[in-house]
Each structure stands twice: as C-alpha cells, then as structure tokens.
Amino acid sequence: MKKLTLNSILISLALVLSFVERFIPLNLLVPVPGLKLGLANIVTMFALFYLDIPSAITITVLRCVLASLIFGGMSSLIYSLSGAFFALVIMIILKLGYEKAFSLVGISMGGAAAHNSGQIVAASLMMKNTAIFAYLPILLITGLVTGILTAIIAMNLFLVFDKNNRVKY
Amino acid sequence: MRLKLRYGDFIVFLVIVLVAALLVAAFYQNDTNQKTAIILQNNTVIERVDLTRISQRYLINYYGEYPGTIEVNNGKIRFLSAECPDKVCVNTGWIDKPGQMAVCLPAGVIIKIEGVQTDTDIIVK
C-alpha cells in the first residue's frame, strides 16, 4: 500500500515537471522538434535508485500516457513512450556500473541520448522518412547539456535523501 | 562520493559526441547553385519549389489535423504560420541551404532542401 502511494506521488511529480518544462521556451533558443529539459527524468532516476525497476517502468509509462492525454496528443504519446523506453533500458544497463564505472552524470547523459534517439526513430517510422535523422546530432549535443543539468539536480536531491534517510517502504 | 565523475562518464560523453559528429558528416551537403525545396506531408510530396527560380513571394497551404502556411521568398523558405501546438516549425525560421530542413511533427510536414550542383555557371553559345 505504501508503495502504491509513493509511486502515485512520483507519477504526479513527474507530470508536474513535464508540464512546467513546457513553459521554458528552449525552442526559441534551438528550434528543433523534441527538444526539452527532461526534468521528469529526475523522477525516473530516483525510482531506479531508491525503488526498483518495475516501479521505474510504471512511473515512466504512466507519466507519458497521462502527459499526452492532458497536453499532448496521440503522436506525442508515441514519441515520448519510445524515447522513454530507450532511455530506461540504457539507464538500467548503465546503472549496473554505478559508482564503479559511471556516476549519475554518465547515466543521465546516456539516458538523454537514448531518449532523443528513440524519439527520432519513432518520428522517422511515423513519417516514413529518414530525413528527420538530420536533427539527431543537435538533439544529442543538447541532450549532453540537459543530461548533465538533470544529473546535478538529481545528485543534490539524492544527497538530501541520503542524509535524512527517509525513503523506506 | 556521488559527485565524483567516473571514467565511464567520459566514455559516454565521447561516444555521444562521436555519433553526433558522424551523423553531421553523413548529412552534410555543400552549398549548390540550384536548390529545390521539397514539401512532404506524411511522406507524400505535396509540392516541389525551385528556390533559385522563384523571385516573388509565394504561399503554399497544407491541410489536415494541424493546417498551416509555408512561405517562399528570395530563395528561402519557411513555415509562415501553423496551427500545431508546439510551433517548433514556425520558430525554425527561414532555411535556404541544401540539407537544411524544417519540420512540423504534429502535422507530419517536412520541408527539405535538396541541391543539384551544376559545374558550369553560365553556358555561352
């Protein structure tokens, strides 16, 4: 029961984050479709590190579905789901080497790059055209920047949680 | 301890930069003296515009769930207005070089510029 509640809270938190980042006009800076900060990934990383893989999957999938029901659309659901799926797989793999080979920064950067690649693959399949792959380099480089940013936020968050040792269920 | 970077972080960074660089190289095209803008909607060509020939302002409308208007002027092309939710296509602005493109993902519309290099500048008879 406690797990259900915690997961629900995390889903709503992820939803709020993906709603808030829509108001940050990154697209005016770099007008590329699919560009975003990826703040909701902080929640996914939290679930991966403090809860378990099934929770992380549930939170991510439900966040994508709810976000596209509220402010996206059918096509945005397919893009965000495929991006989130690729990102989760890569982050689960990279997490195996956590503290030995990778820090949160590497995991977050890898997740961001996987998210962008997944989105582009889905978009090119939907539009049946590979031209959209020309956007991938810009997305990968901006993903490095946003990946480092979200990793810094997540690190500080994790430090607070470790100090208080509050997450137990 | 969490803030300390590991060697794997640099590997991830380098791999991503390398993939990005390879993709840039794969899609790079030289500027050419003949340019055609191809407008695709859901992978069907709705219009081809010879950018080097059109000198007057020219508007193209597209329809569907999120309709919009494309403007051609002075050898450049852009999304003038669109009814899609994100407006990424309009924010892209003018494009005029081969290999460049502007995309409206919600509408499924792609404008891409293709160049043909003709080696001779002028033919004198």
XYZ file of N, CA, C and O in Angstrom, chain A residues 27-28 31-33 50 79 94 98-103 105-106 109-110 113 123 127-137 140-141 144 155 158-159 162, chain B residues 1-9 12-13 16-17 19-20 23-24 27 40 42-43 66 85-86 88 91-92 99 101-106 108-110 112:
304
model
N 12.714 26.105 -27.216
C 12.558 26.032 -28.664
C 12.886 27.345 -29.361
O 13.189 27.360 -30.541
N 12.807 28.455 -28.618
C 13.178 29.735 -29.216
C 14.696 29.804 -29.367
O 15.219 30.448 -30.268
N 15.506 25.783 -32.226
C 14.215 25.300 -32.726
C 14.313 23.913 -33.359
O 14.422 23.778 -34.560
N 14.301 22.916 -32.532
C 14.355 21.543 -33.005
C 13.217 20.767 -32.348
O 13.043 20.866 -31.137
N 12.445 20.029 -33.131
C 11.355 19.275 -32.514
C 11.886 18.225 -31.547
O 12.891 17.575 -31.830
N 16.186 4.374 -5.827
C 15.656 4.186 -4.478
C 14.539 3.141 -4.412
O 14.275 2.589 -3.359
N 5.989 9.299 -29.546
C 7.354 9.813 -29.448
C 7.885 9.686 -28.027
O 8.994 9.230 -27.810
N 23.379 1.069 -17.709
C 24.483 1.870 -17.178
C 24.528 1.809 -15.650
O 25.591 1.886 -15.048
N 27.226 1.501 -11.790
C 27.158 2.716 -10.967
C 28.225 2.682 -9.884
O 28.413 1.653 -9.227
N 28.915 3.805 -9.703
C 29.972 4.004 -8.707
C 31.256 3.293 -9.101
O 32.317 3.667 -8.639
N 31.201 2.272 -9.936
C 32.431 1.641 -10.417
C 32.867 2.346 -11.705
O 33.956 2.879 -11.787
N 31.961 2.331 -12.704
C 32.321 2.903 -13.995
C 31.626 4.236 -14.259
O 32.168 5.095 -14.935
N 30.409 4.395 -13.762
C 29.641 5.589 -14.099
C 29.178 6.317 -12.841
O 28.869 5.691 -11.829
N 29.099 7.634 -12.948
C 28.404 8.395 -11.914
C 27.023 8.727 -12.475
O 26.681 8.333 -13.586
N 26.082 11.407 -13.645
C 26.220 12.222 -14.858
C 26.223 11.338 -16.106
O 25.493 11.593 -17.066
N 27.010 10.254 -16.074
C 27.077 9.360 -17.229
C 25.743 8.692 -17.488
O 25.304 8.581 -18.645
N 23.368 11.348 -18.932
C 23.710 11.702 -20.320
C 23.308 10.576 -21.266
O 22.742 10.809 -22.334
N 23.606 9.343 -20.863
C 23.236 8.191 -21.679
C 21.727 8.101 -21.852
O 21.224 7.841 -22.955
N 20.562 10.835 -24.321
C 20.890 10.493 -25.711
C 19.975 9.384 -26.216
O 19.491 9.428 -27.358
N 9.771 8.978 -34.789
C 9.292 10.005 -35.711
C 9.543 9.600 -37.157
O 8.688 9.779 -38.024
N 6.657 9.045 -39.893
C 6.587 9.861 -41.106
C 7.113 9.095 -42.316
O 7.103 9.620 -43.415
N 7.588 7.900 -42.082
C 8.170 7.042 -43.128
C 9.231 7.792 -43.921
O 9.255 7.778 -45.138
N 10.080 8.503 -43.201
C 11.097 9.306 -43.859
C 12.305 9.441 -42.933
O 12.149 9.717 -41.751
N 13.502 9.230 -43.482
C 14.675 9.267 -42.619
C 15.287 10.663 -42.526
O 16.264 10.856 -41.814
N 14.698 11.626 -43.238
C 15.265 12.981 -43.254
C 15.393 13.554 -41.845
O 16.315 14.311 -41.552
N 14.470 13.158 -40.977
C 14.424 13.704 -39.624
C 15.681 13.351 -38.820
O 16.000 14.021 -37.846
N 16.419 12.321 -39.245
C 17.654 11.949 -38.555
C 18.680 13.076 -38.585
O 19.594 13.099 -37.763
N 18.518 14.024 -39.521
C 19.440 15.158 -39.583
C 19.362 15.988 -38.298
O 20.289 16.722 -37.972
N 18.269 15.861 -37.555
C 18.128 16.609 -36.301
C 18.837 15.931 -35.136
O 19.056 16.550 -34.102
N 19.158 14.644 -35.297
C 19.698 13.886 -34.166
C 20.991 14.470 -33.584
O 21.114 14.554 -32.358
N 21.952 14.927 -34.428
C 23.172 15.487 -33.835
C 22.897 16.646 -32.873
O 23.461 16.673 -31.773
N 21.432 15.288 -29.751
C 22.408 14.566 -28.925
C 23.262 15.540 -28.125
O 23.517 15.329 -26.939
N 23.701 16.623 -28.789
C 24.569 17.588 -28.100
C 23.783 18.344 -27.023
O 24.248 18.494 -25.893
N 23.362 16.196 -24.051
C 24.511 16.152 -23.136
C 24.369 17.244 -22.081
O 24.558 17.007 -20.892
N 21.617 14.609 -8.193
C 22.653 14.389 -7.170
C 22.317 15.112 -5.876
O 22.387 14.539 -4.790
N 19.447 13.449 -4.201
C 19.837 12.180 -3.581
C 20.617 12.425 -2.287
O 20.476 11.685 -1.316
N 21.457 13.463 -2.299
C 22.235 13.788 -1.099
C 21.306 14.093 0.061
O 21.509 13.637 1.185
N 19.691 10.864 1.215
C 20.615 10.013 1.958
C 20.815 10.528 3.375
O 20.902 9.757 4.326
N 30.733 11.657 -2.542
C 31.101 10.485 -3.341
C 30.259 10.400 -4.605
O 30.727 9.962 -5.614
N 29.045 10.882 -4.501
C 28.195 10.831 -5.691
C 28.625 11.842 -6.741
O 28.349 11.675 -7.911
N 29.266 12.916 -6.275
C 29.612 13.977 -7.207
C 30.853 13.647 -8.023
O 31.186 14.347 -8.953
N 31.535 12.580 -7.660
C 32.781 12.256 -8.346
C 32.511 11.593 -9.695
O 31.785 10.606 -9.774
N 33.106 12.160 -10.730
C 32.941 11.588 -12.068
C 33.770 10.312 -12.197
O 34.834 10.197 -11.603
N 33.261 9.374 -12.964
C 33.988 8.110 -13.199
C 34.476 8.075 -14.645
O 33.986 8.841 -15.491
N 35.367 7.129 -14.938
C 35.880 7.055 -16.313
C 34.769 6.792 -17.333
O 34.789 7.272 -18.451
N 33.748 6.022 -16.911
C 32.644 5.705 -17.819
C 31.884 6.933 -18.298
O 31.374 6.965 -19.416
N 31.844 7.960 -17.436
C 31.158 9.197 -17.819
C 31.797 9.809 -19.054
O 31.116 10.274 -19.972
N 30.905 7.711 -22.124
C 29.552 8.028 -22.600
C 29.570 9.349 -23.362
O 29.042 9.455 -24.472
N 30.227 10.353 -22.776
C 30.314 11.677 -23.397
C 30.944 11.583 -24.790
O 30.391 12.062 -25.777
N 28.781 9.774 -27.441
C 27.677 10.601 -27.931
C 28.188 11.671 -28.897
O 27.621 11.872 -29.973
N 29.299 12.321 -28.531
C 29.867 13.346 -29.414
C 30.287 12.726 -30.743
O 30.032 13.287 -31.820
N 29.089 9.961 -32.214
C 27.898 9.617 -33.006
C 27.320 10.882 -33.641
O 26.974 10.896 -34.835
N 27.262 11.970 -32.863
C 26.738 13.228 -33.392
C 27.585 13.712 -34.559
O 27.060 14.108 -35.602
N 26.998 11.633 -37.655
C 25.713 11.963 -38.281
C 25.796 13.283 -39.043
O 25.254 13.410 -40.139
N 26.506 14.271 -38.445
C 26.677 15.559 -39.126
C 27.387 15.336 -40.457
O 26.972 15.828 -41.506
N 25.129 13.768 -43.079
C 24.062 14.598 -43.639
C 24.564 15.896 -44.259
O 23.789 16.664 -44.806
N 6.942 17.672 -47.947
C 6.344 16.345 -47.793
C 5.304 16.387 -46.685
O 5.520 17.014 -45.650
N 3.293 13.497 -44.579
C 3.194 12.054 -44.357
C 3.834 11.271 -45.502
O 3.269 10.345 -46.053
N 5.023 11.716 -45.856
C 5.869 11.093 -46.867
C 5.329 11.137 -48.294
O 5.810 10.424 -49.151
N -3.591 19.621 -38.354
C -2.987 20.892 -37.981
C -2.557 21.614 -39.252
O -1.420 21.471 -39.692
N 0.385 22.580 -31.948
C 0.515 23.093 -30.582
C 1.904 23.640 -30.235
O 2.011 24.589 -29.468
N 2.986 23.084 -30.799
C 4.303 23.493 -30.292
C 4.977 24.628 -31.063
O 5.870 25.268 -30.547
N 7.175 24.659 -33.213
C 8.600 24.472 -33.481
C 8.896 24.802 -34.940
O 9.913 25.408 -35.273
N 9.148 28.519 -35.454
C 10.352 29.032 -34.795
C 11.634 28.667 -35.531
O 12.663 29.299 -35.329
N 11.577 27.645 -36.360
C 12.770 27.262 -37.121
C 13.217 28.400 -38.025
O 14.406 28.605 -38.232
N 20.292 20.411 -47.601
C 20.450 19.595 -46.407
C 19.697 20.139 -45.214
O 19.431 19.426 -44.258
N 16.473 21.542 -43.101
C 15.058 21.252 -43.167
C 14.305 21.887 -42.012
O 14.869 22.292 -41.004
N 13.021 22.000 -42.217
C 12.115 22.487 -41.183
C 11.016 21.443 -41.079
O 10.565 20.905 -42.078
N 10.632 21.154 -39.850
C 9.689 20.057 -39.660
C 8.556 20.471 -38.743
O 8.767 21.173 -37.764
N 7.354 20.061 -39.093
C 6.230 20.196 -38.172
C 5.788 18.769 -37.843
O 5.083 18.131 -38.628
N 6.271 18.272 -36.718
C 5.968 16.885 -36.358
C 4.476 16.618 -36.173
O 3.970 15.619 -36.676
N 3.728 17.479 -35.465
C 2.300 17.182 -35.283
C 1.543 17.069 -36.607
O 0.670 16.229 -36.764
N 2.999 16.361 -39.461
C 3.677 15.404 -40.330
C 4.223 16.037 -41.599
O 4.353 15.388 -42.628
N 4.577 17.327 -41.501
C 5.060 18.039 -42.683
C 6.568 18.294 -42.574
O 7.051 18.721 -41.541
N 7.286 17.976 -43.640
C 8.726 18.222 -43.688
C 9.016 19.111 -44.895
O 8.505 18.854 -45.988
N 12.302 20.045 -46.970
C 13.747 19.841 -47.034
C 14.284 20.410 -48.335
O 13.583 20.442 -49.350
